[in-house]
Coordinates of C-alpha atoms in Angstrom, one line a residue:
X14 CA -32.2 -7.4 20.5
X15 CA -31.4 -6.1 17.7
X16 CA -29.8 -2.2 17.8
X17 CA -30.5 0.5 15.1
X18 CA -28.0 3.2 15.0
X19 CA -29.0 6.4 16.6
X20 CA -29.3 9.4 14.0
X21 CA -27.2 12.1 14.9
X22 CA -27.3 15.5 13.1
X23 CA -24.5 16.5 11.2
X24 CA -23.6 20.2 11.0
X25 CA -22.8 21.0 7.5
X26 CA -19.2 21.7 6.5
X27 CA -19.8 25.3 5.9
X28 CA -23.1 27.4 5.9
X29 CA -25.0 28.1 2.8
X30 CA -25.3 31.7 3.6
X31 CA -23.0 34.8 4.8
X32 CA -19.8 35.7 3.6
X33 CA -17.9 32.8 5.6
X34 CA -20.4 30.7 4.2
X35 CA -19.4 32.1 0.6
X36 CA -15.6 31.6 1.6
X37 CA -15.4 28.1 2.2
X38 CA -17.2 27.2 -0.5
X39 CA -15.0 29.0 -2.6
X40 CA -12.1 27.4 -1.0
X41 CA -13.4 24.2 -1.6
X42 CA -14.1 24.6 -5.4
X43 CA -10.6 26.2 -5.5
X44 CA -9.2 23.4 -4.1
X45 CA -10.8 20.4 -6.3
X46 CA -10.0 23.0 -9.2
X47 CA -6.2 23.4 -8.1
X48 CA -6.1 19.3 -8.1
X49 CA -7.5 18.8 -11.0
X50 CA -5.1 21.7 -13.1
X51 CA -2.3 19.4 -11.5
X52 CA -3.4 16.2 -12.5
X53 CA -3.8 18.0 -16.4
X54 CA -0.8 20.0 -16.4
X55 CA 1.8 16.8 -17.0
X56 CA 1.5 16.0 -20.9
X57 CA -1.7 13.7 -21.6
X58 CA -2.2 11.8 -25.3
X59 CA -2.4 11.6 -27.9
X60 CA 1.3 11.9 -28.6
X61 CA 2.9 12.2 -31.9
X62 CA 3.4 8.6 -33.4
X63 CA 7.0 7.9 -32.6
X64 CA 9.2 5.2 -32.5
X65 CA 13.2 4.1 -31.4
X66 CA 15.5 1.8 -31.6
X67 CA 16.5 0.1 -28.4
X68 CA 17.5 1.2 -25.7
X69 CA 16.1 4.5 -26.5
X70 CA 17.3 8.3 -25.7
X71 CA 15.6 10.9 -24.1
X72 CA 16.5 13.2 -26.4
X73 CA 14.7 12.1 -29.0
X74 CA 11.5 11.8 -27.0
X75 CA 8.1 14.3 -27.8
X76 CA 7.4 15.5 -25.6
X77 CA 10.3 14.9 -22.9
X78 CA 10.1 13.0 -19.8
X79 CA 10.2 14.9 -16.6
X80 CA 12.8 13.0 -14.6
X81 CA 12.1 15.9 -11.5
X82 CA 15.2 18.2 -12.6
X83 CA 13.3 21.3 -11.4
X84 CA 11.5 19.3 -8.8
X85 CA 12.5 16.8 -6.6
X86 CA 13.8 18.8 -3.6
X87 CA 15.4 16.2 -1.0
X88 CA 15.3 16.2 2.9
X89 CA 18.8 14.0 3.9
X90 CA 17.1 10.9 3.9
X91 CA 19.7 8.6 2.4
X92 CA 22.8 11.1 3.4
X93 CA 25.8 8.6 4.1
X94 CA 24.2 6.0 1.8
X95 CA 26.0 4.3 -1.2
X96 CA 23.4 2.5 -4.1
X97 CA 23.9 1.7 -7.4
X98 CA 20.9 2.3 -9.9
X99 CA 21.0 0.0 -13.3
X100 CA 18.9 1.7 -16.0
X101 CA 19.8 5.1 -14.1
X102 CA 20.5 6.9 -17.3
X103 CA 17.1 7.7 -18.7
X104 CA 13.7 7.2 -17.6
X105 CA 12.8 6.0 -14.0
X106 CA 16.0 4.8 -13.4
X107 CA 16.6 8.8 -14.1
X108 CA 14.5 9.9 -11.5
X109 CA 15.2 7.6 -8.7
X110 CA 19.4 8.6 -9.4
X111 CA 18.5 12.5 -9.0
X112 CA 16.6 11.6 -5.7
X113 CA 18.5 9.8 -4.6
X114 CA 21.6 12.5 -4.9
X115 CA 19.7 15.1 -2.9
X116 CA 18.7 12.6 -0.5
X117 CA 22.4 12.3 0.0
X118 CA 23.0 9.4 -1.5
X119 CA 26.1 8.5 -3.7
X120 CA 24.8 7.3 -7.2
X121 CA 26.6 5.0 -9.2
X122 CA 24.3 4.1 -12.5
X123 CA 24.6 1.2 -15.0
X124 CA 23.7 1.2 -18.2
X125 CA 24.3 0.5 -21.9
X126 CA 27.2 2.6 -23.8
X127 CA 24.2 3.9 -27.0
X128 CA 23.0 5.5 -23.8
X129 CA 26.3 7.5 -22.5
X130 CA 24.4 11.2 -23.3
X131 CA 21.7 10.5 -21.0
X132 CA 24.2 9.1 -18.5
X133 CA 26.4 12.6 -18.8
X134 CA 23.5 14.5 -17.8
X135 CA 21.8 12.3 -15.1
X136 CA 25.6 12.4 -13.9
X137 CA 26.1 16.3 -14.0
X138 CA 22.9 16.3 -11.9
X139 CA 24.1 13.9 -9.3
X140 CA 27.4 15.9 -8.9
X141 CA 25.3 19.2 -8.5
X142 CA 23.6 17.8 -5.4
X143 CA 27.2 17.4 -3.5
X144 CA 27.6 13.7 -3.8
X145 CA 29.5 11.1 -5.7
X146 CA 28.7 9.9 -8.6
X147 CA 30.0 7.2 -10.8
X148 CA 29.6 5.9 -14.7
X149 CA 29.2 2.1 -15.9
X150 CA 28.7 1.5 -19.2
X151 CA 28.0 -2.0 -20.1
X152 CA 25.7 -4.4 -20.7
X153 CA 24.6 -6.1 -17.5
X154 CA 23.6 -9.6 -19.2
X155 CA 27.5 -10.2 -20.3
X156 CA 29.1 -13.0 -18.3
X157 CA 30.9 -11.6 -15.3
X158 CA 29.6 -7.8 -16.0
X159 CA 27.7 -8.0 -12.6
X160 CA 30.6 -9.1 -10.8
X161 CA 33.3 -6.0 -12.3
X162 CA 29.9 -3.5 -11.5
X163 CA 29.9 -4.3 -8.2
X164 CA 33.6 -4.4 -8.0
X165 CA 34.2 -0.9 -9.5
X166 CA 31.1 0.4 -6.8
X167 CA 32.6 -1.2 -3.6
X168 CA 35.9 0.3 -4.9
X169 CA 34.8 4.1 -5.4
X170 CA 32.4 4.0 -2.8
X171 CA 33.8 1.7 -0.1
X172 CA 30.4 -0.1 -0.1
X173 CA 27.3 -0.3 -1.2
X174 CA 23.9 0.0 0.7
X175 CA 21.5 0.3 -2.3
X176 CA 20.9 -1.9 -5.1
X177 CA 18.3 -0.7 -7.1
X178 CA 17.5 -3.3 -10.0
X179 CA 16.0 -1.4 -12.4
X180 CA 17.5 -2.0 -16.2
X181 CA 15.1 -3.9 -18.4
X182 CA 14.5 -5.2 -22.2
X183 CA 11.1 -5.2 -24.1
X184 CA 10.0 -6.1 -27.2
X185 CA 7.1 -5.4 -29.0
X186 CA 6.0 -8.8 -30.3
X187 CA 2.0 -8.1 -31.9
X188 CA 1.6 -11.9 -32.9
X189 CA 2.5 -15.4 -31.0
X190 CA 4.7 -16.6 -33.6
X191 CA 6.9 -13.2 -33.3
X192 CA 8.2 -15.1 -29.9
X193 CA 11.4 -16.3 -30.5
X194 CA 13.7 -18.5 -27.7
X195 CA 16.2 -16.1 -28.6
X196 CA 13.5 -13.2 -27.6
X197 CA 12.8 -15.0 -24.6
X198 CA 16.3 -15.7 -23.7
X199 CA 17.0 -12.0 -24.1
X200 CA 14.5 -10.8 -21.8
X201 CA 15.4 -13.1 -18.8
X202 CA 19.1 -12.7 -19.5
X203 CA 18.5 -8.8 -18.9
X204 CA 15.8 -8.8 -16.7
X205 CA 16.0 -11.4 -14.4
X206 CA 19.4 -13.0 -14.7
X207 CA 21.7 -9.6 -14.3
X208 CA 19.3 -8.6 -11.5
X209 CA 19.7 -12.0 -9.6
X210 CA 23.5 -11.9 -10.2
X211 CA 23.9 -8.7 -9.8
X212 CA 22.1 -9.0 -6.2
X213 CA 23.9 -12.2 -5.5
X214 CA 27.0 -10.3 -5.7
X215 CA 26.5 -7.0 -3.8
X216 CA 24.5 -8.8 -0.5
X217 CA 28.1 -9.5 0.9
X218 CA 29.1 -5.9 1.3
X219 CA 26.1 -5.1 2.3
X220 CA 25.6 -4.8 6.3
X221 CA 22.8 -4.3 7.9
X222 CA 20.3 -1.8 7.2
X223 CA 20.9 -2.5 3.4
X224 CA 18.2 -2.2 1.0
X225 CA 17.5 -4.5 -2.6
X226 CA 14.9 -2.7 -4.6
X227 CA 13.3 -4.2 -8.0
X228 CA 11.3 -2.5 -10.6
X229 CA 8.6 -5.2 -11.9
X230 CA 5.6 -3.7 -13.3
X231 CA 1.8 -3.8 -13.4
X232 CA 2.3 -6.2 -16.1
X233 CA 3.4 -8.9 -13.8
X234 CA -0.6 -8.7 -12.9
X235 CA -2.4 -7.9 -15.8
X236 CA 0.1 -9.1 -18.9
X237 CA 0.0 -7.9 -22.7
X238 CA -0.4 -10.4 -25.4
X239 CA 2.1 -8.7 -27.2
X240 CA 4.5 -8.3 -24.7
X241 CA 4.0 -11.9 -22.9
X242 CA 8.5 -12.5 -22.2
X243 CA 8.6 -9.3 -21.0
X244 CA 5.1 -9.6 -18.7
X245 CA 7.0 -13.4 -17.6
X246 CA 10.3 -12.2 -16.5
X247 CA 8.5 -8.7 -14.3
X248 CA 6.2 -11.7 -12.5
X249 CA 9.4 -13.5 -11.7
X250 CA 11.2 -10.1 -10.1
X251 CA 7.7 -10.2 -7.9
X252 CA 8.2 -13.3 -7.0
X253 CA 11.5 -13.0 -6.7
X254 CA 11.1 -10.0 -4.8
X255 CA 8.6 -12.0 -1.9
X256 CA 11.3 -14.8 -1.5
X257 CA 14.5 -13.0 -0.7
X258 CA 12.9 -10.7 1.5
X259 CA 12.4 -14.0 3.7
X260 CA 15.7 -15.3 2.7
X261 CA 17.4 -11.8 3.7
X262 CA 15.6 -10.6 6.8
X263 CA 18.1 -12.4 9.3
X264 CA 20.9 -10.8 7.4
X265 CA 19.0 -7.1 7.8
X266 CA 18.9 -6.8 4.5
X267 CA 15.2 -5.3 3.2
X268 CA 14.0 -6.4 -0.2
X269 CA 10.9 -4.8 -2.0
X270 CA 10.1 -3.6 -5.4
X271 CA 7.9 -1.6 -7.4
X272 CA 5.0 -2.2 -9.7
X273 CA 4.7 0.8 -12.0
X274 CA 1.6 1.4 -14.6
X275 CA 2.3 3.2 -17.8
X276 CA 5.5 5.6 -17.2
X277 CA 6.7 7.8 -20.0
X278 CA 10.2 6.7 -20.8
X279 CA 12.2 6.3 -23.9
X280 CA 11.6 2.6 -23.0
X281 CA 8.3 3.3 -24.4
X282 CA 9.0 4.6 -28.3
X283 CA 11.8 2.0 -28.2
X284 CA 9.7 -1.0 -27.2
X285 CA 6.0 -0.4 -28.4
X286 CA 5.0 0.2 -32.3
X287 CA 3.9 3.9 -32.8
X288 CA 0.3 3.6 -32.4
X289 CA 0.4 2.1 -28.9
X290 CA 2.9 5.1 -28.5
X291 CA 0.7 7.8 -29.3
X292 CA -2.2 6.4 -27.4
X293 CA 0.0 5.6 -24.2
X294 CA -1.2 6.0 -20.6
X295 CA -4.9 7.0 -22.0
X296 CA -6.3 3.7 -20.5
X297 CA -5.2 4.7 -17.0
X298 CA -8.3 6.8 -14.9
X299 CA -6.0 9.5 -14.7
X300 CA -5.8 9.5 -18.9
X301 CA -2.0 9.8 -19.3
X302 CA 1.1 8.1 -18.3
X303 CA 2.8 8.7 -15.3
X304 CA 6.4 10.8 -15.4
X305 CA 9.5 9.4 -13.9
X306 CA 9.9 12.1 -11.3
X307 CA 6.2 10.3 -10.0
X308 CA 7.7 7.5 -9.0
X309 CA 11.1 8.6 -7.3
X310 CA 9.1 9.0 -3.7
X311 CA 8.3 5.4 -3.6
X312 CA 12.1 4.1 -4.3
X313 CA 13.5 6.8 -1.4
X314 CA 10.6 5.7 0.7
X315 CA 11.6 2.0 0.4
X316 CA 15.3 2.5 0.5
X317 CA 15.0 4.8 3.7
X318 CA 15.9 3.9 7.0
X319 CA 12.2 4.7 8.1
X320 CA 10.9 2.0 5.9
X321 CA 12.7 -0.7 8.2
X322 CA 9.8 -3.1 9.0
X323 CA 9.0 -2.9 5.2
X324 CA 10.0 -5.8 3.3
X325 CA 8.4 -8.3 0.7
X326 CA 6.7 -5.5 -0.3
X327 CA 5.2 -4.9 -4.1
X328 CA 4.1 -1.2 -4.3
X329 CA 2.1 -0.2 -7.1
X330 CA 2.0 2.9 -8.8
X331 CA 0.0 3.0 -11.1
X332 CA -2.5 6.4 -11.3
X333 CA -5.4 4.9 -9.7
X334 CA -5.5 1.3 -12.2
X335 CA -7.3 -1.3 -10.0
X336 CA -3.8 -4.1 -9.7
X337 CA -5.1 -7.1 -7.9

């Protein structure tokens, strides 16, 4: 026989009348009115039309990226931990180093020598949290760079623990015939290559417990016509990502990465044309890019110790965009 569900009355969540009634719904408007101030009080486009050249500075950048210098408050998470951050000059990279410091983590960060003024600063913010912190300026595509990185890291550290490969190249490339092999060349070399060597290279100091985080992107999902090499080589860190966490798990060693949406980083000016620049982050439902300091709780999550029965796993973050 076929069942209906018995009705049962629901009381409502507050009364419609009296002064307690009056309170709580108060409360609740204040609250969806306090959510929605926060959601609109990080800068929303359109921007002013603005452009780079690669890599990009964050100096340079209208309005500036909030990287969580006045925010991120840590909670000893990753104290004792060693990682290096490529990329961890400017932008998410940025973030994920400051978090990582007041976690308790030592930071090394990679990235190119145009970009040694963000590094400084990124680095001064490290040191103010009571860790270590330690400079690499090179490009991580050069034969053998990964290799001396890794080196210099296990040297000044005594390990490492975390590898976070986040450094990337992207080109703007409006038209099919703009796609060059040397484009395509350049974006695996950086993107996919240096993280693959880079992680080849730091597993064996790593013991147990370590922890190899990639940055891919939504575009690995849902890739731009005009940015097709770069959408190619993020897939490949997905997939990349799925098949060393397999490979790794008897070693203890936890692989996972993340898939952000639009992110406002000096990555953005230097590898979109101005138009798409000023419009950024509009398409998402929240209707503006996400910082760098939004992003930083998903890296400490993964690297963690708590996170231990999480690996192969892609974690989007992406202001509500529907990533399937």
């Amino acid at each position: 026989m076929l069942r209906c569900p018995r009705r049962v009355a629901r009381k409502p969540l507050y009364r419609n009348t009296g002064a307690e009634g009056a309170s709580a719904a108060l409360a609740s408007i204040s609250l969806r009115f306090i959510l929605g101030n926060a959601m609109s009080s990080n800068p929303t486009p359109p921007f002013a039309e603005q452009n780079q050249s690669f890599p990009g500075l964050t100096s340079k950048m209208d309005p500036k990226p909030d990287h969580g210098e006045n925010s991120y408050e840590g909670s000893g998470q990753l104290k004792g931990k060693r990682a290096l951050i490529t990329g961890g000059d400017s932008g998410i990279g940025a973030a994920v180093a400051i978090a990582f410091a007041r976690e308790g983590a030592d930071v090394a960060i990679a990235y190119l020598p145009p970009e040694q003024e963000d590094a400084e600063e990124i680095s001064a913010l490290i040191e103010a949290a009571g860790v270590k912190t330690l400079l690499l300026p090179g490009d991580i595509s050069e034969a053998g760079r990964p290799q001396k990185i890794i080196d210099e890291v296990v040297s000044s550290f005594g390990g490492i623990d975390i590898l976070v490969n986040n450094a990337a190249y992207q080109a703007w490339l409006p038209n099919f015939e703009d796609i060059t092999m040397d484009e395509w060349r350049r974006h695996f070399d950086v993107n996919v290559h240096a993280a693959m060597e880079l992680t080849l290279v730091a597993v064996p100091h790593m013991g147990s417990g370590g922890s190899v985080l990639f940055t891919s992107s939504v575009n690995s999902k849902h890739p731009m016509p005009t940015l097709i090499p770069y959408s190619a080589t993020k897939a490949t860190l997905a997939n990349l990502t799925l098949g060393l966490s397999q490979a790794l798990t008897g070693k203890g060693i936890r692989v996972n990465a993340v898939l952000p949406g639009p992110i406002w980083t000096p990555f953005i000016p230097a590898g979109m044309d101005a138009e798409s620049v000023a419009s950024f982050g509009s398409q998402s439902p929240m209707g503006r890019p996400g910082q760098p300091a939004e992003l930083a709780s998903a890296y400490v999550m993964l690297a963690s110790d708590k996170a231990s029965f999480t690996t192969g796993a892609l974690v989007t973050v992406a202001g509500g965009m529907p990533i399937f």
